[in-house]
Short mmCIF file of C-alpha atoms and ligand atoms in Angstrom, two decimals:
data_model
loop_
_atom_site.label_atom_id
_atom_site.label_comp_id
_atom_site.label_asym_id
_atom_site.label_seq_id
_atom_site.Cartn_x
_atom_site.Cartn_y
_atom_site.Cartn_z
CA MET A 158 95.85 73.47 115.93
CA LEU A 159 97.21 76.16 118.25
CA VAL A 160 100.66 77.47 117.45
CA ALA A 161 102.51 77.98 120.71
CA LEU A 162 102.96 81.67 121.53
CA SER A 163 106.72 81.09 121.44
CA GLU A 164 106.66 80.62 117.63
CA THR A 165 108.01 83.52 115.56
CA LYS A 166 105.69 83.26 112.59
CA VAL A 167 102.35 81.75 111.80
CA GLN A 168 101.97 80.37 108.26
CA LEU A 169 98.71 79.22 106.74
CA PRO A 170 98.67 76.43 104.13
CA GLU A 171 97.50 77.35 100.61
CA SER A 172 94.28 75.48 101.32
CA GLU A 173 93.44 78.24 103.85
CA LEU A 174 93.63 81.02 101.24
CA PRO A 175 90.35 82.99 101.49
CA THR A 176 87.91 82.13 98.70
CA HIS A 177 85.86 85.34 99.10
CA TRP A 178 86.49 89.03 99.58
CA TYR A 179 84.72 90.63 102.57
CA ASN A 180 82.45 93.60 101.79
CA ILE A 181 82.20 95.93 104.80
CA ALA A 182 79.37 97.89 103.12
CA SER A 183 77.07 95.05 104.20
CA ASP A 184 77.83 95.60 107.90
CA MET A 185 78.73 99.24 108.52
CA PRO A 186 76.31 101.37 110.57
CA ASN A 187 76.08 104.01 107.79
CA ARG A 188 77.06 103.33 104.19
CA PRO A 189 79.09 106.01 102.40
CA GLN A 190 77.08 108.70 100.63
CA PRO A 191 76.86 108.36 96.83
CA VAL A 192 79.60 109.49 94.48
CA LEU A 193 78.27 112.46 92.43
CA HIS A 194 78.51 113.49 88.81
CA PRO A 195 80.31 116.88 88.85
CA GLY A 196 78.12 118.26 86.05
CA THR A 197 74.68 117.33 87.37
CA GLY A 198 75.35 116.86 91.10
CA GLU A 199 73.39 113.58 90.79
CA PRO A 200 74.72 110.16 91.91
CA VAL A 201 76.81 108.55 89.15
CA GLY A 202 75.38 105.39 87.61
CA PRO A 203 77.11 102.35 86.10
CA ASP A 204 76.91 103.86 82.59
CA ASP A 205 78.88 106.95 83.68
CA LEU A 206 81.72 104.71 84.86
CA ALA A 207 81.66 102.19 82.01
CA PRO A 208 84.21 104.02 79.80
CA LEU A 209 86.77 103.78 82.62
CA PHE A 210 86.09 100.46 84.40
CA PRO A 211 84.85 96.96 83.52
CA MET A 212 81.23 96.29 84.59
CA GLU A 213 82.22 93.59 87.08
CA LEU A 214 84.27 96.14 89.06
CA ILE A 215 81.49 98.75 88.82
CA LEU A 216 79.06 96.19 90.31
CA GLN A 217 81.55 95.42 93.10
CA GLU A 218 81.82 99.16 93.76
CA VAL A 219 78.11 99.38 94.65
CA SER A 220 77.58 95.86 95.99
CA THR A 221 76.07 95.32 99.44
CA GLU A 222 76.56 91.53 99.40
CA PRO A 223 78.59 90.50 102.48
CA GLU A 224 81.01 88.34 100.48
CA LEU A 225 82.10 88.17 96.83
CA ALA A 226 83.70 85.05 95.38
CA ILE A 227 87.32 85.37 94.20
CA PRO A 228 87.64 84.02 90.61
CA ASP A 229 89.77 80.87 90.24
CA ASP A 230 92.22 82.62 87.86
CA VAL A 231 92.86 85.27 90.52
CA LEU A 232 93.32 82.63 93.24
CA ASP A 233 95.84 80.85 90.98
CA ILE A 234 98.00 83.98 90.88
CA TYR A 235 97.46 84.79 94.59
CA ARG A 236 98.95 81.34 95.35
CA LEU A 237 102.34 82.58 94.09
CA TRP A 238 102.78 84.39 97.44
CA ARG A 239 99.60 84.01 99.54
CA PRO A 240 98.80 83.31 102.32
CA THR A 241 101.36 85.79 103.66
CA PRO A 242 103.03 85.20 107.05
CA LEU A 243 102.02 86.70 110.38
CA TYR A 244 104.96 87.43 112.69
CA ARG A 245 105.20 87.86 116.43
CA ALA A 246 107.67 90.76 116.76
CA ARG A 247 109.35 89.38 119.83
CA ARG A 248 112.70 91.02 119.06
CA LEU A 249 111.06 94.41 118.56
CA GLU A 250 109.19 93.97 121.82
CA ARG A 251 112.52 93.35 123.59
CA ALA A 252 114.25 96.22 121.77
CA ILE A 253 111.65 98.77 122.87
CA GLY A 254 111.23 97.13 126.29
CA THR A 255 107.47 96.74 126.16
CA ARG A 256 105.27 94.33 128.07
CA SER A 257 102.78 94.34 125.22
CA ARG A 258 102.66 91.70 122.49
CA ILE A 259 103.23 92.97 118.94
CA PHE A 260 102.22 91.04 115.81
CA TYR A 261 102.55 92.07 112.18
CA LYS A 262 101.14 90.78 108.93
CA TYR A 263 103.83 90.94 106.24
CA GLU A 264 102.63 91.82 102.73
CA GLY A 265 106.16 92.50 101.41
CA VAL A 266 106.51 88.87 100.27
CA SER A 267 104.50 89.55 97.09
CA PRO A 268 106.46 89.70 93.80
CA ALA A 269 106.12 93.49 93.68
CA GLY A 270 107.00 93.85 97.37
CA SER A 271 103.72 95.16 98.81
CA HIS A 272 100.00 94.49 99.32
CA LYS A 273 99.16 96.19 96.00
CA PRO A 274 99.08 93.02 93.82
CA ASN A 275 96.02 91.80 95.80
CA THR A 276 93.87 94.24 93.83
CA ALA A 277 96.11 94.61 90.75
CA VAL A 278 95.61 90.94 89.83
CA ALA A 279 91.85 91.15 90.35
CA GLN A 280 91.54 94.35 88.30
CA ALA A 281 93.68 93.00 85.44
CA HIS A 282 91.60 89.81 85.45
CA TYR A 283 88.22 91.58 85.09
CA ASN A 284 89.57 93.94 82.41
CA LYS A 285 90.96 91.05 80.39
CA GLN A 286 87.68 89.17 80.76
CA GLU A 287 85.80 92.19 79.38
CA GLY A 288 88.10 92.42 76.36
CA ARG A 289 90.23 95.48 77.22
CA LYS A 290 93.75 95.40 75.82
CA ARG A 291 95.51 98.04 77.88
CA LEU A 292 95.36 99.69 81.35
CA SER A 293 96.52 103.16 82.39
CA THR A 294 97.33 104.13 85.94
CA GLU A 295 99.23 106.48 88.24
CA THR A 296 101.80 105.57 90.83
CA GLY A 297 103.26 107.46 93.76
CA ALA A 298 106.10 105.49 95.30
CA GLY A 299 106.12 103.09 92.35
CA GLN A 300 104.66 100.27 94.43
CA TRP A 301 101.25 100.40 92.78
CA GLY A 302 102.71 100.85 89.29
CA SER A 303 104.94 97.83 89.71
CA ALA A 304 102.06 95.77 91.12
CA LEU A 305 99.88 96.60 88.12
CA ALA A 306 102.78 96.00 85.72
CA PHE A 307 103.25 92.56 87.29
CA ALA A 308 99.53 91.76 87.12
CA CYS A 309 99.16 92.95 83.50
CA LYS A 310 102.15 90.84 82.47
CA LEU A 311 100.75 87.67 84.02
CA VAL A 312 97.21 88.28 82.78
CA GLY A 313 98.25 89.46 79.29
CA LEU A 314 97.50 93.22 79.08
CA GLU A 315 99.56 96.27 78.11
CA CYS A 316 100.12 98.85 80.85
CA LYS A 317 101.02 102.55 80.93
CA VAL A 318 102.09 104.12 84.22
CA TYR A 319 102.18 107.85 85.06
CA MET A 320 104.72 108.01 87.90
CA VAL A 321 104.82 111.05 90.22
CA LYS A 322 107.94 112.96 89.16
CA VAL A 323 109.61 113.13 92.58
CA SER A 324 109.37 109.32 92.92
CA TYR A 325 110.41 108.82 89.27
CA GLU A 326 113.64 110.62 90.18
CA GLN A 327 114.08 109.12 93.69
CA LYS A 328 113.32 105.52 92.67
CA PRO A 329 114.84 104.68 89.28
CA PHE A 330 114.83 100.95 90.05
CA ARG A 331 111.06 100.88 90.59
CA ARG A 332 110.92 102.15 87.02
CA SER A 333 113.24 99.33 85.93
CA LEU A 334 111.03 96.81 87.69
CA MET A 335 107.99 98.03 85.73
CA HIS A 336 110.04 97.71 82.53
CA VAL A 337 110.94 94.10 83.40
CA TRP A 338 107.20 93.40 83.55
CA GLY A 339 106.73 95.12 80.19
CA SER A 340 105.05 98.40 81.17
CA GLU A 341 105.63 101.89 79.77
CA VAL A 342 106.47 104.51 82.45
CA VAL A 343 106.51 108.34 82.20
CA ALA A 344 107.18 111.03 84.81
CA SER A 345 104.06 112.98 85.82
CA PRO A 346 103.24 115.79 85.14
CA SER A 347 104.08 114.81 81.55
CA GLU A 348 103.72 116.49 78.16
CA GLU A 349 101.66 113.51 76.99
CA THR A 350 98.27 114.61 78.30
CA GLU A 351 96.28 117.83 78.38
CA ALA A 352 96.16 117.59 82.21
CA GLY A 353 99.96 117.22 82.45
CA ARG A 354 100.60 120.10 80.03
CA LYS A 355 98.22 122.35 82.01
CA VAL A 356 100.08 121.72 85.30
CA LEU A 357 103.49 122.19 83.64
CA ALA A 358 102.41 125.49 82.08
CA GLU A 359 101.59 126.86 85.56
CA HIS A 360 104.30 125.05 87.57
CA PRO A 361 107.18 123.94 85.31
CA ASP A 362 109.05 122.54 88.36
CA SER A 363 106.08 120.69 89.84
CA PRO A 364 107.27 117.61 91.82
CA GLY A 365 103.99 115.98 90.80
CA SER A 366 101.41 114.43 93.10
CA LEU A 367 99.10 111.45 93.04
CA GLY A 368 96.20 113.79 92.23
CA ILE A 369 97.96 115.08 89.09
CA ALA A 370 99.04 111.61 87.96
CA ILE A 371 95.46 110.36 88.37
CA SER A 372 94.27 113.18 86.07
CA GLU A 373 96.75 112.05 83.43
CA ALA A 374 95.90 108.35 83.67
CA VAL A 375 92.13 109.02 83.59
CA GLU A 376 92.53 111.24 80.52
CA ASP A 377 94.61 108.52 78.82
CA ALA A 378 91.93 105.88 79.45
CA ALA A 379 89.02 108.15 78.50
CA SER A 380 90.65 109.00 75.17
CA ARG A 381 91.17 105.39 73.98
CA ASP A 382 88.60 102.62 73.45
CA ASP A 383 91.05 99.80 74.12
CA THR A 384 92.15 101.24 77.48
CA ALA A 385 90.60 101.17 80.96
CA TYR A 386 91.76 103.07 84.01
CA SER A 387 92.97 101.30 87.10
CA LEU A 388 93.26 102.82 90.57
CA GLY A 389 95.41 101.32 93.32
CA SER A 390 93.47 102.62 96.33
CA VAL A 391 90.50 104.71 97.56
CA LEU A 392 87.66 102.99 95.65
CA ASN A 393 85.36 100.45 97.34
CA HIS A 394 86.34 97.59 95.03
CA VAL A 395 90.06 98.15 95.69
CA LEU A 396 89.56 98.02 99.46
CA LEU A 397 87.37 94.94 98.98
CA HIS A 398 90.15 93.03 97.16
CA GLN A 399 92.57 93.77 99.99
CA THR A 400 90.43 92.03 102.61
CA VAL A 401 92.26 88.75 102.02
CA ILE A 402 94.89 90.27 104.36
CA GLY A 403 92.63 90.64 107.39
CA GLN A 404 90.80 87.36 106.81
CA GLU A 405 94.11 85.50 106.87
CA ALA A 406 95.28 87.51 109.90
CA LEU A 407 92.12 86.61 111.85
CA LYS A 408 92.87 82.90 111.36
CA GLN A 409 96.56 83.37 112.14
CA MET A 410 95.88 85.29 115.35
CA GLU A 411 93.54 82.53 116.39
CA LEU A 412 96.25 79.94 115.71
CA ALA A 413 98.62 82.02 117.83
CA GLY A 414 96.04 81.97 120.61
CA ALA A 415 95.68 85.75 120.63
CA PHE A 416 93.24 88.48 119.59
CA PRO A 417 94.30 92.10 119.01
CA ASP A 418 93.28 94.94 121.33
CA VAL A 419 94.65 97.35 118.72
CA VAL A 420 94.75 97.01 114.90
CA ILE A 421 96.99 99.47 113.06
CA GLY A 422 97.77 100.39 109.44
CA CYS A 423 99.22 103.30 107.50
CA VAL A 424 96.83 105.24 105.29
CA GLY A 425 97.45 106.80 101.90
CA GLY A 426 94.22 106.18 100.02
CA GLY A 427 93.40 103.51 102.61
CA SER A 428 93.71 100.13 100.89
CA ASN A 429 96.27 98.25 103.02
CA PHE A 430 94.69 99.64 106.17
CA ALA A 431 91.25 98.49 105.05
CA GLY A 432 92.63 95.14 103.95
CA LEU A 433 93.82 94.33 107.45
CA ALA A 434 91.27 96.29 109.48
CA PHE A 435 87.89 95.63 107.82
CA PRO A 436 87.59 91.95 108.80
CA PHE A 437 88.45 93.04 112.38
CA ILE A 438 85.93 95.91 112.22
CA ARG A 439 83.33 93.25 111.34
CA GLU A 440 84.23 91.66 114.70
CA LYS A 441 84.01 95.07 116.36
CA ILE A 442 80.54 95.67 114.92
CA ALA A 443 79.61 92.21 116.27
CA GLY A 444 80.64 93.30 119.78
CA LYS A 445 84.42 92.78 120.19
CA GLU A 446 86.38 95.67 121.70
CA ILE A 447 89.13 96.76 119.29
CA ASP A 448 90.93 100.08 118.96
CA VAL A 449 91.46 100.63 115.21
CA LEU A 450 94.19 103.15 114.39
CA ALA A 451 95.11 104.72 111.04
CA CYS A 452 98.58 106.31 110.74
CA GLU A 453 99.25 109.14 108.29
CA PRO A 454 102.09 111.63 107.64
CA ALA A 455 101.98 115.05 109.32
CA ALA A 456 102.83 116.47 105.86
CA CYS A 457 99.56 115.10 104.44
CA PRO A 458 97.17 114.79 107.43
CA THR A 459 93.99 113.97 105.52
CA LEU A 460 92.08 112.12 108.26
CA THR A 461 93.30 114.14 111.24
CA ARG A 462 92.96 117.65 109.75
CA GLY A 463 90.98 117.45 106.51
CA PRO A 464 87.22 118.11 106.66
CA PHE A 465 84.68 115.55 105.45
CA ALA A 466 83.44 116.96 102.14
CA TYR A 467 82.69 116.20 98.53
CA ASP A 468 85.85 116.59 96.44
CA PHE A 469 87.40 115.42 93.20
CA GLY A 470 89.62 112.36 93.36
CA ASP A 471 92.18 114.01 91.06
CA THR A 472 93.77 117.44 90.78
CA VAL A 473 92.37 118.65 87.49
CA GLY A 474 88.75 117.64 88.23
CA LEU A 475 88.13 114.79 85.78
CA THR A 476 86.76 112.27 88.32
CA PRO A 477 83.34 112.19 90.01
CA LEU A 478 82.89 113.95 93.36
CA VAL A 479 83.75 111.64 96.23
CA PRO A 480 82.51 111.98 99.87
CA MET A 481 85.71 111.83 101.89
CA HIS A 482 88.12 113.52 104.26
CA THR A 483 90.13 115.81 102.01
CA LEU A 484 92.76 118.53 102.02
CA GLY A 485 91.46 119.89 98.70
CA HIS A 486 92.14 118.48 95.26
CA ASP A 487 94.84 120.99 94.29
CA PHE A 488 96.83 120.39 97.49
CA VAL A 489 100.32 119.16 96.58
CA PRO A 490 101.90 117.52 99.63
CA ALA A 491 105.56 118.21 100.42
CA PRO A 492 107.88 115.68 98.73
CA ILE A 493 108.28 113.46 101.80
CA HIS A 494 109.74 109.99 101.28
CA SER A 495 106.45 108.15 101.70
CA GLY A 496 105.28 108.76 98.14
CA GLY A 497 102.34 106.40 98.56
CA LEU A 498 100.91 108.52 101.39
CA ARG A 499 100.97 111.81 99.43
CA TYR A 500 97.27 111.88 98.50
CA HIS A 501 94.83 114.72 99.26
CA GLY A 502 91.86 112.42 99.96
CA VAL A 503 91.12 109.04 101.51
CA ALA A 504 88.70 106.21 100.79
CA PRO A 505 85.00 107.04 101.37
CA LEU A 506 84.56 103.78 103.33
CA ILE A 507 87.31 104.81 105.76
CA SER A 508 86.10 108.43 105.92
CA GLN A 509 82.64 107.19 106.91
CA LEU A 510 84.03 104.82 109.57
CA VAL A 511 86.01 107.72 111.08
CA LEU A 512 82.87 109.89 111.10
CA ASP A 513 80.97 107.10 112.84
CA GLY A 514 83.65 106.68 115.53
CA MET A 515 84.53 103.11 114.46
CA MET A 516 88.23 103.99 114.15
CA ARG A 517 90.65 106.85 114.80
CA ALA A 518 93.72 108.42 113.16
CA GLU A 519 97.08 109.94 114.16
CA ALA A 520 99.67 111.87 112.11
CA TYR A 521 103.47 111.48 112.50
CA LEU A 522 106.59 113.41 111.46
CA GLN A 523 108.95 111.59 109.11
CA GLN A 524 112.01 111.75 111.41
CA ASP A 525 110.06 109.85 114.08
CA VAL A 526 108.78 107.40 111.47
CA PHE A 527 112.29 106.64 110.14
CA THR A 528 113.63 106.29 113.70
CA SER A 529 111.04 103.55 114.31
CA ALA A 530 111.76 102.02 110.87
CA VAL A 531 115.46 101.67 111.66
CA GLU A 532 114.71 100.29 115.13
CA PHE A 533 112.39 97.73 113.53
CA ALA A 534 114.97 96.75 110.88
CA GLY A 535 117.59 96.32 113.61
CA ALA A 536 115.32 94.03 115.60
CA GLU A 537 113.22 92.12 113.05
CA GLY A 538 115.58 92.32 110.07
CA ILE A 539 113.07 93.53 107.48
CA VAL A 540 113.71 97.00 106.02
CA PRO A 541 110.21 98.49 105.79
CA ALA A 542 108.79 100.73 103.09
CA PRO A 543 108.59 104.30 104.45
CA GLU A 544 104.79 104.12 104.11
CA SER A 545 104.60 100.95 106.20
CA ALA A 546 106.96 102.51 108.75
CA HIS A 547 104.10 104.82 109.77
CA ALA A 548 102.25 101.73 111.03
CA ILE A 549 105.40 100.52 112.83
CA HIS A 550 105.69 103.90 114.52
CA GLY A 551 102.02 103.74 115.49
CA ALA A 552 102.54 100.30 117.05
CA VAL A 553 105.62 101.47 118.99
CA GLU A 554 103.72 104.51 120.28
CA VAL A 555 100.74 102.39 121.37
CA ALA A 556 103.10 99.95 123.14
CA HIS A 557 104.85 102.81 124.98
CA GLN A 558 101.53 104.33 126.02
CA ALA A 559 100.36 100.94 127.33
CA ASP A 560 103.59 100.57 129.33
CA GLU A 561 103.15 104.03 130.84
CA ALA A 562 99.57 103.17 131.80
CA GLY A 563 100.74 99.87 133.34
CA GLU A 564 98.80 97.88 130.73
CA GLU A 565 99.67 94.95 128.46
CA LYS A 566 98.14 95.07 125.01
CA THR A 567 98.03 92.77 122.01
CA ILE A 568 98.89 94.93 119.01
CA LEU A 569 98.57 93.92 115.36
CA PHE A 570 99.85 96.06 112.50
CA ASN A 571 100.13 95.74 108.76
CA LEU A 572 103.65 95.77 107.34
CA SER A 573 102.41 96.66 103.88
CA GLY A 574 105.70 96.43 102.01
CA HIS A 575 109.48 96.24 102.07
CA GLY A 576 111.72 99.23 101.45
CA HIS A 577 114.34 97.73 99.13
CA PHE A 578 113.65 100.41 96.53
CA ASP A 579 113.60 103.18 99.13
CA MET A 580 117.24 103.14 100.15
CA ALA A 581 117.78 106.76 99.05
CA ALA A 582 115.28 107.74 101.73
CA TYR A 583 117.27 105.82 104.36
CA ASP A 584 120.50 107.45 103.09
CA ASN A 585 118.88 110.87 103.53
CA PHE A 586 117.77 109.96 107.03
CA PHE A 587 121.28 108.88 108.06
CA ALA A 588 122.77 112.01 106.45
CA GLY A 589 120.43 114.13 108.61
CA GLU A 590 118.77 115.50 105.48
CA LEU A 591 115.20 114.45 106.14
CA GLU A 592 113.00 117.46 106.72
CA ASP A 593 110.14 117.29 109.19
CA VAL A 594 107.18 118.81 107.40
CA ALA A 595 104.08 119.57 109.44
CA LEU A 596 101.47 121.31 107.41
CA ASP A 597 100.58 124.83 108.58
CA GLU A 598 96.98 125.88 109.03
CA ALA A 599 97.23 128.68 106.44
CA GLU A 600 98.12 126.18 103.69
CA ILE A 601 95.19 123.96 104.66
CA GLU A 602 92.86 126.99 104.50
CA ARG A 603 94.27 127.96 101.11
CA ALA A 604 93.96 124.45 99.68
CA LEU A 605 90.40 124.04 100.95
CA LYS A 606 89.28 127.05 98.87
CA ALA A 607 89.34 124.56 95.97
CA ILE A 608 86.28 122.75 97.35
CA GLU A 609 84.19 125.86 98.01
CA GLY A 610 81.06 125.72 95.90
CA LEU A 611 81.09 121.92 95.55
CA PRO A 612 78.03 120.01 96.90
CA GLN A 613 78.08 119.34 100.67
CA PRO A 614 77.57 115.86 102.16
CA ALA A 615 74.20 115.39 103.89
C1 LIG B 762 104.04 99.84 100.81
C2 LIG B 762 102.88 100.78 100.76
N1 LIG B 762 102.10 100.91 101.84
C3 LIG B 762 101.06 101.75 101.84
C4 LIG B 762 100.74 102.51 100.72
C5 LIG B 762 99.58 103.46 100.81
O1 LIG B 762 98.49 103.09 100.02
P1 LIG B 762 97.16 102.54 100.67
O2 LIG B 762 96.72 103.55 101.69
O3 LIG B 762 96.21 102.41 99.54
O4 LIG B 762 97.49 101.22 101.29
C6 LIG B 762 101.50 102.40 99.57
C7 LIG B 762 101.16 103.18 98.37
O5 LIG B 762 101.84 103.23 97.40
C8 LIG B 762 102.60 101.51 99.59
O6 LIG B 762 103.38 101.38 98.52
#
C-alpha cells in the first residue's frame, strides 16, 4: 500500500508496532570502548551495576544481539500512543520556499508529550519484574521526569525526581504533571543528598544541571535497597528502547514512497536522535547513502567542541567513567531554554559513530532555533519543545543549503516533543529577552581540567 505523496500524514496500524528493539552494537564498525570503574580503571561488570539497575537492563547494556524482543506488557502500554504519526511538512516547505521534501516523525503524541516514555515504560517494567518498589531519577526540562512518573504510575512503582532548579522554576506545570502521576519532585541541587549539599555549599545560587541532578538521584538509589536508579538518556539500553521510532519511520517513509537523503535529530544525551537515526544508520552501513545530522545548542556544544575522552556521567563523580564526547563533568551550561540539552556528555554509541564518520553534528544559537520554532508553529500548527526545535532548525538549514546548491533533498527529522509546558521560553523570545550564549574557548579549557588525570580512550 503506497500512500500518495499528497497525503499529509502517514499512520501505521497498531498491528505494525515494532515487536523488537534494534541494537546498533551488532552492526557498527567499532563498538564503544568499555565503561570503566573509577577506582580500579578496569571495565565495570554486571555486579558493579546491580545495586543501581535491574539485571535485564544490565544485560541489554552489553548485548550484541541484533534485536531484542519487547515484552508484551511494554507493548500493551506503547499501544496507548504508538505507532506515532509521520508528517509531510508541506506547509513548512511552502513557508520557507524550498524545493526539498521535509518529513517529520512526531513523538509529542505520547501522554507525557515526548519520546521519553518509550524507555520509561521499559525501565519501569524491568524494575517491577525484579521486585524494586521505587525509582529515583533526574530531569532537566521535566520531560524525562514526567515520562518516568507516567510509567511508574501505570506499572505500579513509586518515583522520586530531582529536577534541575532552573527548570523547576521555569516549568511549574511539569512539576504538577509529575504530581498527577504520583511522583515526588524536588529542585536540584537539594539539601536532601550529600551531593546536593556539597554543590550548595560552594554555589548557593547554582541553577543546577543534569550532571548535578544525576549525582543526587544516583546517591538516593545507592543508599536504599528498595530503590533503583533510572536514566532517561545516554546509556545503551535507553537508546535501544527508542529505536521503535526509527523502525516505524522506515516503514512510513516507504509507504510515502520516499527515502531520506538526510536524517536529523536534536541531541542532549542522544536518545531521541538515536531512536530515529539508528535504524537508518543500519541502512547506511548496508550501503545506502544518508547524511545523518545531530543538532546541539551552541551553549552546550558537546559533539562539535568537546573532545572524545573518559569522563564521569555526573558532576560529583559517582558514576563509572564513560567513553564519550564531553565538556567536562563539572561544566554547568548556561541556563538556556532547552533544559534537556544541557548535558556535559553524550551517549557513547553516538560518540563512537561520530568518531567513525558515520554521522556529523552542528551547534545552533537559541535565537535562531526559536525563530525556526515559531516559523514551524505558524506553518504546521504544532508548538515544538525548544529541544526539538534544534532539529527543526537543522532541517530548515539543510533545505536552504540544498536550494542554494540547486538540489532537491528528502529530509526527515525527529520532532521529539511538544512545547506546551515551555511557553515561558516563547514569552521570553517574543519579549526579546532570550540571550544567545556561545561558549567561549577559555571556559571549555577550564572545564576540561576536570578530566585531566582520568584514563584515556585507546
Ligand atoms: C522533547 C525533548 N527532546 C530532546 C531531549 C534531549 O534528550 P535526548 O538527547 O536524550 O533525546 C529532551 C530531554 O529532556 C526532550 O525533553
